[in-house]
Short mmCIF file of N, CA and C in Angstrom, two decimals:
data_model
loop_
_atom_site.label_atom_id
_atom_site.label_comp_id
_atom_site.label_asym_id
_atom_site.label_seq_id
_atom_site.Cartn_x
_atom_site.Cartn_y
_atom_site.Cartn_z
N MET A 1 79.13 84.46 115.15
CA MET A 1 79.04 85.36 113.71
C MET A 1 79.59 84.07 112.79
N ASN A 2 78.34 83.60 111.76
CA ASN A 2 78.48 82.37 111.21
C ASN A 2 79.59 82.68 110.08
N ARG A 3 79.96 81.60 109.37
CA ARG A 3 80.98 81.76 108.08
C ARG A 3 80.87 82.38 107.47
N ASN A 4 79.72 83.02 106.52
CA ASN A 4 79.42 84.08 105.73
C ASN A 4 79.40 85.27 106.08
N GLY A 5 78.58 85.58 107.67
CA GLY A 5 79.17 86.97 107.78
C GLY A 5 80.37 87.25 108.06
N THR A 6 81.60 86.40 108.86
CA THR A 6 82.73 86.65 108.50
C THR A 6 83.09 86.71 107.63
N ARG A 7 83.15 86.37 106.38
CA ARG A 7 83.79 86.59 104.90
C ARG A 7 82.96 87.84 104.71
N LYS A 8 81.81 88.39 104.76
CA LYS A 8 81.37 89.35 104.25
C LYS A 8 82.15 90.66 105.42
N LEU A 9 82.38 90.35 106.53
CA LEU A 9 82.70 91.21 107.29
C LEU A 9 84.59 91.71 106.82
N VAL A 10 85.12 90.68 106.40
CA VAL A 10 86.45 90.74 105.81
C VAL A 10 86.35 91.54 104.83
N ILE A 11 85.65 91.26 103.62
CA ILE A 11 85.51 92.00 102.32
C ILE A 11 84.93 93.09 102.27
N THR A 12 84.07 93.23 103.01
CA THR A 12 83.95 94.78 103.43
C THR A 12 84.92 95.18 103.89
N ALA A 13 85.61 95.31 105.10
CA ALA A 13 87.22 95.97 105.87
C ALA A 13 87.91 95.50 104.46
N ILE A 14 88.44 94.96 103.60
CA ILE A 14 89.10 95.08 102.55
C ILE A 14 88.78 96.10 101.47
N LEU A 15 87.67 96.07 101.22
CA LEU A 15 87.09 96.99 99.86
C LEU A 15 87.04 98.47 100.93
N ALA A 16 86.62 98.75 101.91
CA ALA A 16 87.14 99.69 102.75
C ALA A 16 88.27 100.42 102.64
N ALA A 17 89.33 99.62 102.99
CA ALA A 17 90.32 99.73 103.02
C ALA A 17 91.34 100.67 101.61
N LEU A 18 90.81 99.41 100.65
CA LEU A 18 91.08 99.77 98.93
C LEU A 18 90.40 101.21 98.84
N THR A 19 89.06 101.23 99.32
CA THR A 19 88.37 102.73 99.14
C THR A 19 89.05 103.87 99.84
N LEU A 20 89.35 103.80 100.87
CA LEU A 20 90.17 104.89 101.57
C LEU A 20 91.50 104.85 100.80
N ALA A 21 92.49 103.96 100.73
CA ALA A 21 93.62 104.42 99.52
C ALA A 21 93.03 104.97 98.28
N LEU A 22 92.21 104.36 97.73
CA LEU A 22 91.95 105.08 96.30
C LEU A 22 91.23 106.69 96.64
N GLY A 23 90.73 106.86 97.84
CA GLY A 23 90.28 108.43 98.01
C GLY A 23 91.24 109.39 98.68
N LEU A 24 92.58 108.78 99.08
CA LEU A 24 93.53 109.75 99.93
C LEU A 24 94.55 109.76 99.04
N THR A 25 94.61 109.49 97.93
CA THR A 25 95.75 109.37 97.13
C THR A 25 95.31 109.96 95.77
N PRO A 26 96.28 110.16 94.80
CA PRO A 26 95.50 110.82 93.60
C PRO A 26 94.85 109.53 92.74
N ILE A 27 95.00 108.62 92.77
CA ILE A 27 94.55 107.45 92.22
C ILE A 27 92.82 107.29 92.10
N GLY A 28 92.68 107.67 93.17
CA GLY A 28 90.89 107.63 92.85
C GLY A 28 90.35 108.71 92.27
N TYR A 29 90.93 110.07 92.37
CA TYR A 29 90.43 111.02 92.05
C TYR A 29 91.19 111.62 91.06
N ILE A 30 91.09 111.32 89.69
CA ILE A 30 92.34 111.81 88.75
C ILE A 30 91.88 113.28 88.22
N SER A 31 93.22 114.03 88.44
CA SER A 31 92.86 115.86 88.12
C SER A 31 93.20 115.54 86.78
N ILE A 32 92.90 116.06 85.50
CA ILE A 32 93.20 116.29 84.76
C ILE A 32 92.38 117.62 84.23
N GLN A 33 92.86 118.74 84.57
CA GLN A 33 91.96 119.97 84.82
C GLN A 33 91.34 120.32 82.76
N PRO A 34 90.32 121.14 82.94
CA PRO A 34 89.39 121.31 84.48
C PRO A 34 88.17 120.32 84.89
N VAL A 35 88.56 119.35 84.27
CA VAL A 35 87.73 118.07 84.96
C VAL A 35 88.49 117.63 86.07
N GLU A 36 87.80 116.50 86.46
CA GLU A 36 88.44 115.38 88.05
C GLU A 36 87.56 114.46 87.73
N ILE A 37 88.25 112.87 87.18
CA ILE A 37 87.68 112.04 87.34
C ILE A 37 88.05 111.10 87.83
N THR A 38 86.87 110.46 88.44
CA THR A 38 86.57 109.52 89.93
C THR A 38 86.57 108.39 89.79
N LEU A 39 87.52 107.33 90.28
CA LEU A 39 87.06 106.27 90.05
C LEU A 39 86.76 105.43 91.26
N MET A 40 86.19 106.08 92.23
CA MET A 40 85.94 105.50 93.55
C MET A 40 84.43 104.64 93.86
N CYS A 41 83.74 104.88 92.65
CA CYS A 41 82.62 104.28 92.36
C CYS A 41 83.19 102.57 92.38
N ILE A 42 83.92 102.74 91.59
CA ILE A 42 84.50 101.27 91.12
C ILE A 42 84.20 100.06 92.59
N PRO A 43 84.81 100.26 93.76
CA PRO A 43 85.06 99.44 94.55
C PRO A 43 83.48 99.28 95.44
N VAL A 44 82.91 100.80 95.16
CA VAL A 44 81.56 100.60 95.72
C VAL A 44 80.59 99.92 94.69
N ILE A 45 80.54 99.75 93.54
CA ILE A 45 79.98 98.48 92.54
C ILE A 45 80.52 97.15 92.82
N ILE A 46 81.46 96.88 92.97
CA ILE A 46 81.96 95.71 93.36
C ILE A 46 81.70 95.12 94.62
N GLY A 47 81.52 95.85 95.52
CA GLY A 47 81.01 95.25 96.83
C GLY A 47 79.41 95.51 96.88
N THR A 48 79.05 96.13 96.21
CA THR A 48 77.65 96.02 96.66
C THR A 48 77.11 94.81 95.64
N LEU A 49 77.64 94.92 94.48
CA LEU A 49 77.29 92.99 93.59
C LEU A 49 77.60 92.16 94.63
N MET A 50 78.72 91.88 95.16
CA MET A 50 79.57 91.02 95.80
C MET A 50 78.68 90.32 97.17
N GLU A 51 78.65 91.90 98.02
CA GLU A 51 78.40 91.44 99.27
C GLU A 51 77.08 91.89 99.89
N GLY A 52 76.30 92.80 98.87
CA GLY A 52 74.83 93.03 99.08
C GLY A 52 75.02 94.83 99.25
N LEU A 53 73.74 94.83 99.32
CA LEU A 53 73.30 96.56 99.52
C LEU A 53 74.24 97.40 101.05
N GLY A 54 74.30 96.54 102.05
CA GLY A 54 74.98 96.84 103.55
C GLY A 54 76.36 96.98 103.19
N CYS A 55 77.13 96.34 102.55
CA CYS A 55 78.29 96.77 102.24
C CYS A 55 78.40 97.82 101.17
N GLY A 56 77.61 97.83 100.16
CA GLY A 56 77.63 98.87 99.12
C GLY A 56 77.61 100.44 100.00
N LEU A 57 76.86 100.45 100.94
CA LEU A 57 76.53 101.64 101.70
C LEU A 57 77.46 102.15 102.44
N VAL A 58 77.99 101.22 103.16
CA VAL A 58 79.27 101.38 103.87
C VAL A 58 80.65 102.13 103.06
N LEU A 59 80.62 101.01 101.81
CA LEU A 59 81.59 101.54 100.57
C LEU A 59 80.86 103.19 100.32
N GLY A 60 79.73 103.24 99.95
CA GLY A 60 79.64 104.33 99.70
C GLY A 60 79.87 105.76 100.45
N GLY A 61 79.59 105.71 102.11
CA GLY A 61 79.84 106.26 103.03
C GLY A 61 81.17 106.92 103.15
N ILE A 62 82.14 105.90 102.50
CA ILE A 62 83.65 106.18 102.98
C ILE A 62 84.05 106.94 101.61
N PHE A 63 83.27 106.38 100.23
CA PHE A 63 83.25 107.36 99.05
C PHE A 63 82.95 108.56 99.43
N GLY A 64 81.72 108.92 100.32
CA GLY A 64 81.63 110.39 100.47
C GLY A 64 82.40 111.23 101.76
N LEU A 65 82.98 110.25 102.13
CA LEU A 65 83.68 111.02 103.62
C LEU A 65 85.22 111.30 103.07
N THR A 66 85.57 110.43 101.57
CA THR A 66 87.13 111.03 101.28
C THR A 66 86.42 112.13 100.01
N SER A 67 85.45 112.40 99.52
CA SER A 67 85.21 113.47 98.63
C SER A 67 85.03 114.58 99.87
N PHE A 68 84.67 114.32 100.73
CA PHE A 68 84.37 115.50 102.04
C PHE A 68 85.44 116.14 102.23
N LEU A 69 86.44 115.02 102.37
CA LEU A 69 88.21 115.17 103.07
C LEU A 69 88.60 116.00 101.83
N THR A 70 88.86 115.83 100.61
CA THR A 70 89.72 116.20 99.12
C THR A 70 89.03 117.95 99.29
N VAL A 71 88.00 118.10 99.80
CA VAL A 71 87.65 119.53 99.55
C VAL A 71 88.63 120.60 100.42
N PHE A 72 89.01 120.03 101.90
CA PHE A 72 90.13 120.33 102.63
C PHE A 72 91.56 120.07 102.26
N LEU A 73 91.70 118.97 101.49
CA LEU A 73 93.05 118.56 101.52
C LEU A 73 93.82 118.56 100.19
N LYS A 74 92.77 119.06 99.09
CA LYS A 74 92.81 119.41 97.94
C LYS A 74 92.16 120.78 97.31
N PRO A 75 92.04 121.92 98.17
CA PRO A 75 90.83 122.78 97.66
C PRO A 75 91.30 123.22 96.39
N THR A 76 89.81 123.83 95.96
CA THR A 76 89.80 124.71 94.55
C THR A 76 88.85 125.46 94.94
N VAL A 77 89.24 126.72 93.64
CA VAL A 77 88.12 127.49 93.69
C VAL A 77 86.94 127.49 93.78
N PHE A 78 86.42 126.11 93.31
CA PHE A 78 85.07 125.74 92.80
C PHE A 78 84.31 125.39 94.40
N SER A 79 85.37 123.82 94.99
CA SER A 79 85.13 123.61 96.12
C SER A 79 85.33 124.25 97.64
N GLN A 80 85.75 125.39 97.30
CA GLN A 80 85.81 126.45 98.28
C GLN A 80 84.62 127.01 98.15
N ALA A 81 84.25 127.41 97.04
CA ALA A 81 82.79 128.21 96.66
C ALA A 81 81.07 127.22 97.15
N VAL A 82 81.94 126.30 96.96
CA VAL A 82 80.56 124.93 97.17
C VAL A 82 80.29 125.44 98.48
N VAL A 83 81.36 124.86 99.16
CA VAL A 83 81.32 124.91 100.88
C VAL A 83 81.09 126.15 101.45
N GLY A 84 81.83 127.27 100.72
CA GLY A 84 80.89 128.34 101.27
C GLY A 84 79.97 128.84 101.32
N ALA A 85 79.15 128.48 100.28
CA ALA A 85 77.85 128.82 100.41
C ALA A 85 77.15 128.23 100.88
N SER A 86 77.43 127.03 101.62
CA SER A 86 76.54 126.32 102.94
C SER A 86 77.27 125.08 103.18
N MET A 87 77.73 124.71 104.29
CA MET A 87 78.32 123.50 104.72
C MET A 87 77.34 122.41 104.45
N PRO A 88 76.09 122.56 105.37
CA PRO A 88 75.19 121.57 105.08
C PRO A 88 74.99 121.24 104.01
N LEU A 89 74.36 122.00 102.90
CA LEU A 89 74.28 122.00 101.79
C LEU A 89 75.30 121.07 101.05
N ALA A 90 76.55 121.75 101.15
CA ALA A 90 77.92 120.52 100.58
C ALA A 90 77.82 119.48 101.27
N ILE A 91 77.60 119.20 102.16
CA ILE A 91 77.20 117.33 102.95
C ILE A 91 76.68 116.59 101.79
N VAL A 92 75.20 117.31 102.14
CA VAL A 92 73.98 116.53 101.19
C VAL A 92 74.81 116.59 100.10
N MET A 93 75.30 117.55 98.95
CA MET A 93 75.83 117.35 97.94
C MET A 93 76.57 116.65 97.49
N ILE A 94 77.62 116.50 98.69
CA ILE A 94 78.61 115.34 98.78
C ILE A 94 78.41 113.93 99.17
N PHE A 95 77.48 113.82 100.00
CA PHE A 95 77.57 112.63 100.53
C PHE A 95 75.93 111.58 99.61
N LEU A 96 74.95 112.18 99.24
CA LEU A 96 73.92 111.67 98.72
C LEU A 96 73.73 111.07 97.27
N PRO A 97 74.69 111.47 96.61
CA PRO A 97 75.17 110.85 95.51
C PRO A 97 75.66 109.50 95.63
N ARG A 98 77.14 109.46 96.65
CA ARG A 98 77.53 108.61 97.00
C ARG A 98 76.86 107.35 97.58
N LEU A 99 75.92 107.91 98.16
CA LEU A 99 75.27 106.61 98.97
C LEU A 99 74.13 106.10 98.29
N LEU A 100 73.86 106.88 97.17
CA LEU A 100 72.82 106.14 96.07
C LEU A 100 73.36 105.25 95.21
N VAL A 101 75.05 105.33 94.92
CA VAL A 101 75.63 104.59 93.98
C VAL A 101 75.07 103.16 94.36
N PRO A 102 75.07 102.61 95.74
CA PRO A 102 74.99 101.43 95.74
C PRO A 102 73.45 100.91 95.85
N VAL A 103 72.60 101.81 96.04
CA VAL A 103 71.04 101.55 96.33
C VAL A 103 70.99 101.08 94.72
N VAL A 104 71.12 101.91 93.67
CA VAL A 104 71.13 101.88 92.31
C VAL A 104 71.94 100.77 91.88
N VAL A 105 73.03 100.34 91.89
CA VAL A 105 73.84 99.14 91.59
C VAL A 105 72.36 97.90 91.90
N TRP A 106 72.47 98.10 93.24
CA TRP A 106 71.39 96.48 93.70
C TRP A 106 70.40 96.54 93.12
N LEU A 107 69.56 97.49 93.06
CA LEU A 107 68.28 97.85 92.40
C LEU A 107 68.36 96.84 90.95
N VAL A 108 69.15 97.53 90.12
CA VAL A 108 69.48 97.34 88.84
C VAL A 108 69.98 95.84 88.17
N ASN A 109 70.77 95.31 89.24
CA ASN A 109 71.40 93.73 89.28
C ASN A 109 69.82 93.35 89.90
N ARG A 110 68.94 93.40 90.40
CA ARG A 110 68.13 92.64 91.41
C ARG A 110 67.18 92.94 89.90
N ALA A 111 66.72 93.89 89.16
CA ALA A 111 66.04 93.85 88.39
C ALA A 111 66.29 92.76 87.02
N PHE A 112 67.32 92.28 87.28
CA PHE A 112 67.55 90.96 85.92
C PHE A 112 66.99 89.76 86.58
N ARG A 113 66.69 89.79 87.78
CA ARG A 113 65.96 88.57 88.32
C ARG A 113 66.79 87.39 88.37
N LYS A 114 66.36 86.55 87.23
CA LYS A 114 67.16 84.93 86.85
C LYS A 114 68.64 85.37 86.51
N ARG A 115 68.81 86.45 85.80
CA ARG A 115 69.93 87.11 85.27
C ARG A 115 71.20 87.79 86.01
N ALA A 116 70.39 88.04 87.50
CA ALA A 116 71.54 88.90 88.44
C ALA A 116 72.86 88.47 88.17
N GLY A 117 74.15 88.67 88.32
CA GLY A 117 74.96 88.18 88.56
C GLY A 117 75.77 87.97 87.11
N SER A 118 74.69 88.03 86.02
CA SER A 118 75.60 87.56 85.05
C SER A 118 76.11 89.04 83.91
N PRO A 119 77.05 88.41 83.26
CA PRO A 119 77.94 89.97 82.74
C PRO A 119 77.34 91.12 82.05
N LEU A 120 75.82 90.76 81.67
CA LEU A 120 75.15 91.99 81.61
C LEU A 120 74.28 92.64 82.31
N ALA A 121 73.75 91.92 83.57
CA ALA A 121 73.72 92.53 84.59
C ALA A 121 74.57 93.47 85.49
N VAL A 122 75.56 92.92 85.40
CA VAL A 122 76.81 93.85 86.63
C VAL A 122 77.32 94.75 85.35
N ALA A 123 76.89 94.69 83.89
CA ALA A 123 77.50 95.76 82.90
C ALA A 123 76.51 96.58 83.05
N VAL A 124 75.31 96.61 83.15
CA VAL A 124 74.05 97.57 83.44
C VAL A 124 74.37 98.43 84.70
N ALA A 125 74.63 97.06 85.95
CA ALA A 125 74.53 97.65 86.91
C ALA A 125 75.74 99.13 87.38
N ALA A 126 76.79 98.69 86.87
CA ALA A 126 78.29 99.36 86.94
C ALA A 126 78.37 100.70 86.13
N VAL A 127 77.64 100.76 84.96
CA VAL A 127 77.02 101.89 84.47
C VAL A 127 76.17 102.67 85.25
N ALA A 128 75.45 102.13 85.39
CA ALA A 128 73.77 102.86 86.31
C ALA A 128 74.72 103.58 87.56
N GLY A 129 75.59 102.64 88.42
CA GLY A 129 75.70 103.25 89.26
C GLY A 129 77.05 104.42 89.13
N SER A 130 77.61 104.85 88.68
CA SER A 130 78.73 105.47 88.13
C SER A 130 78.14 106.27 87.81
N LEU A 131 77.00 106.65 86.63
CA LEU A 131 76.23 107.59 86.36
C LEU A 131 75.19 108.29 87.47
N THR A 132 74.87 107.53 88.34
CA THR A 132 74.05 107.66 89.41
C THR A 132 75.15 109.03 90.00
N ASN A 133 76.36 108.52 90.39
CA ASN A 133 77.18 109.48 91.10
C ASN A 133 77.13 110.59 90.21
N THR A 134 77.61 110.79 88.98
CA THR A 134 78.18 111.80 88.29
C THR A 134 76.95 113.07 88.03
N VAL A 135 75.23 112.08 87.78
CA VAL A 135 74.17 112.92 87.63
C VAL A 135 73.95 113.27 89.03
N GLY A 136 74.19 112.67 89.92
CA GLY A 136 73.79 113.14 91.42
C GLY A 136 74.10 113.95 91.59
N PHE A 137 75.61 114.20 91.87
CA PHE A 137 76.35 115.18 92.00
C PHE A 137 76.33 116.43 91.23
N LEU A 138 76.38 116.46 89.99
CA LEU A 138 76.43 117.54 89.11
C LEU A 138 74.75 118.01 89.26
N GLY A 139 73.74 117.34 89.21
CA GLY A 139 72.32 117.69 88.96
C GLY A 139 72.01 118.28 90.52
N LEU A 140 72.64 117.79 91.76
CA LEU A 140 72.35 118.92 92.77
C LEU A 140 73.34 120.57 92.81
N LEU A 141 74.16 120.14 92.16
CA LEU A 141 74.93 121.35 91.82
C LEU A 141 73.98 122.16 91.16
N TYR A 142 73.50 121.98 90.03
CA TYR A 142 72.41 122.64 89.25
C TYR A 142 71.37 123.03 89.87
N VAL A 143 70.84 122.17 90.87
CA VAL A 143 69.56 122.96 91.58
C VAL A 143 69.87 123.63 92.46
N PHE A 144 71.37 123.73 92.88
CA PHE A 144 71.23 124.79 94.59
C PHE A 144 72.13 125.92 93.91
N PHE A 145 72.71 125.46 92.46
CA PHE A 145 73.14 126.80 92.25
C PHE A 145 72.92 127.46 91.04
N VAL A 146 71.69 127.28 90.10
CA VAL A 146 71.18 127.51 88.95
C VAL A 146 70.72 129.21 89.06
N GLY A 147 70.66 129.36 90.50
CA GLY A 147 70.09 130.92 90.06
C GLY A 147 71.38 131.76 90.37
N LEU A 148 72.79 131.03 90.21
CA LEU A 148 73.96 132.17 89.56
C LEU A 148 74.10 131.86 88.51
N LEU A 149 73.63 133.03 87.39
CA LEU A 149 74.21 132.64 86.26
C LEU A 149 73.50 131.18 85.64
N PRO A 150 72.53 131.06 85.63
CA PRO A 150 71.77 129.98 84.83
C PRO A 150 72.12 129.45 83.73
N ASP A 151 72.50 129.88 82.71
CA ASP A 151 72.90 129.45 81.49
C ASP A 151 74.09 128.79 81.69
N LEU A 152 75.02 129.56 81.97
CA LEU A 152 76.62 129.11 82.04
C LEU A 152 76.50 128.05 83.21
N VAL A 153 75.61 127.96 84.29
CA VAL A 153 75.96 126.49 84.88
C VAL A 153 75.37 125.54 84.63
N ALA A 154 74.15 125.74 83.70
CA ALA A 154 73.69 124.67 82.81
C ALA A 154 74.50 124.15 81.58
N ALA A 155 75.29 124.72 81.13
CA ALA A 155 76.44 124.68 80.57
C ALA A 155 77.49 123.69 80.93
N VAL A 156 78.12 124.41 81.43
CA VAL A 156 78.97 123.94 82.55
C VAL A 156 79.23 122.63 83.06
N LEU A 157 77.53 122.62 83.70
CA LEU A 157 77.49 121.06 83.96
C LEU A 157 77.07 119.94 83.15
N ALA A 158 76.53 120.73 82.05
CA ALA A 158 76.21 119.48 80.82
C ALA A 158 77.01 118.97 80.32
N ALA A 159 78.51 119.85 80.20
CA ALA A 159 79.80 119.71 79.87
C ALA A 159 80.34 118.41 80.84
N GLY A 160 80.26 118.51 82.17
CA GLY A 160 80.94 118.12 82.83
C GLY A 160 80.61 116.56 82.64
N THR A 161 79.10 116.84 82.54
CA THR A 161 78.31 115.20 82.73
C THR A 161 78.71 114.43 81.57
N ALA A 162 78.68 115.37 80.67
CA ALA A 162 78.97 114.40 79.31
C ALA A 162 80.49 113.74 79.42
N LEU A 163 81.25 114.90 79.74
CA LEU A 163 82.89 113.96 79.59
C LEU A 163 83.05 113.12 81.01
N ASN A 164 82.69 113.86 82.12
CA ASN A 164 82.95 112.79 83.24
C ASN A 164 82.11 111.27 83.21
N GLY A 165 81.21 111.72 83.21
CA GLY A 165 79.76 110.31 83.09
C GLY A 165 80.60 109.80 81.87
N THR A 166 80.77 109.82 80.80
CA THR A 166 81.27 108.69 79.92
C THR A 166 82.33 107.97 80.36
N VAL A 167 83.47 108.99 80.69
CA VAL A 167 85.04 108.68 81.24
C VAL A 167 84.87 107.39 82.48
N GLU A 168 83.66 108.25 83.42
CA GLU A 168 83.90 107.40 84.43
C GLU A 168 82.89 106.04 84.10
N ALA A 169 81.74 105.88 83.76
CA ALA A 169 80.78 104.85 83.07
C ALA A 169 81.71 103.67 82.18
N ALA A 170 82.65 104.29 81.59
CA ALA A 170 83.69 103.44 80.92
C ALA A 170 84.19 102.56 81.65
N ALA A 171 85.35 102.85 82.53
CA ALA A 171 85.94 102.85 83.06
C ALA A 171 85.44 102.04 84.69
N ALA A 172 84.12 102.21 84.82
CA ALA A 172 83.34 101.20 85.99
C ALA A 172 83.19 99.74 84.91
N LEU A 173 82.57 100.14 83.87
CA LEU A 173 82.24 98.72 83.13
C LEU A 173 83.70 98.24 82.99
N VAL A 174 84.52 98.86 82.05
CA VAL A 174 85.97 98.01 81.97
C VAL A 174 86.49 97.28 83.40
N LEU A 175 86.35 97.73 84.35
CA LEU A 175 87.07 97.49 85.20
C LEU A 175 86.27 96.59 86.37
N ALA A 176 84.63 97.15 86.55
CA ALA A 176 84.14 96.18 87.60
C ALA A 176 83.30 95.22 86.93
N VAL A 177 83.42 94.58 85.52
CA VAL A 177 82.49 93.50 84.93
C VAL A 177 83.84 92.39 85.24
N PRO A 178 85.08 92.52 84.60
CA PRO A 178 85.77 91.24 84.54
C PRO A 178 86.40 90.83 86.06
N ILE A 179 86.68 92.39 87.18
CA ILE A 179 86.55 91.73 88.45
C ILE A 179 85.43 90.98 89.49
N VAL A 180 84.51 91.35 88.76
CA VAL A 180 82.72 90.52 89.76
C VAL A 180 82.45 89.27 89.27
N MET A 181 83.06 89.13 87.48
CA MET A 181 82.92 87.78 86.80
C MET A 181 83.88 87.04 87.73
N ALA A 182 85.28 87.25 87.88
CA ALA A 182 86.37 86.73 88.52
C ALA A 182 86.34 86.51 89.94
N LEU A 183 85.71 87.16 90.57
CA LEU A 183 85.62 86.80 92.23
C LEU A 183 84.16 85.99 92.29
N GLN A 184 83.54 85.92 91.45
CA GLN A 184 82.21 85.16 91.07
C GLN A 184 83.15 83.61 90.94
N LYS A 185 83.60 83.54 90.10
CA LYS A 185 83.92 82.24 89.51
C LYS A 185 85.42 81.97 90.79
N ALA A 186 85.85 82.52 91.26
CA ALA A 186 86.79 82.24 92.55
C ALA A 186 86.24 81.85 93.82
N THR A 187 84.88 82.29 94.00
CA THR A 187 84.40 82.28 95.24
C THR A 187 83.34 80.83 94.92
N LYS A 188 82.86 80.59 93.62
CA LYS A 188 81.58 79.93 93.04
C LYS A 188 80.79 80.36 93.69
N ARG A 189 80.21 81.53 93.59
CA ARG A 189 79.29 82.09 94.07
C ARG A 189 78.00 83.23 93.03
N ARG A 190 77.51 83.28 93.35
CA ARG A 190 76.59 84.37 92.54
C ARG A 190 76.58 85.70 93.10
N PRO A 191 76.37 87.05 92.84
CA PRO A 191 76.67 87.90 93.76
C PRO A 191 75.39 88.31 94.82
N ALA A 192 75.24 89.29 95.37
CA ALA A 192 74.62 89.28 96.46
C ALA A 192 72.94 90.13 95.48
#
């Protein structure tokens, strides 16, 4: 394995451990009832920007795994209703948005072409990645559960998207941009 491959593996492992630590402690999923705000996108965003899509997908998968485990380790009436309705459906709803986060981050950063890795590109990619998780998860909830009181479901999910999406996107912006900029400076390289 060459030097870059070793570095990528080590950084992916460190971010994977951080993602697991966040996901299995209250730090990663901050519960302020009636909402739950996740900071889990941040290592996924940083890993994707610094080490590429492969690293991001690994971290997105770990994010999905910790989300899935949270359903059983810290059950709520809502999470039990989702799992009770259909386990395969719950798995898709939990993992798909988490795996789309690195894809969106990578594509948005790439869309900036020569400015990829710039503070603006990182900021837009971080916000887009965070919103992908929120809108993706709550959007899938709406699609799968709209048959149950559609007006109520739509109102609750719209409020959750607005509140969670705004707070989580702001956290991703405030944390991911300076971390990625510092990592670029420390490693003297642009993001992947």
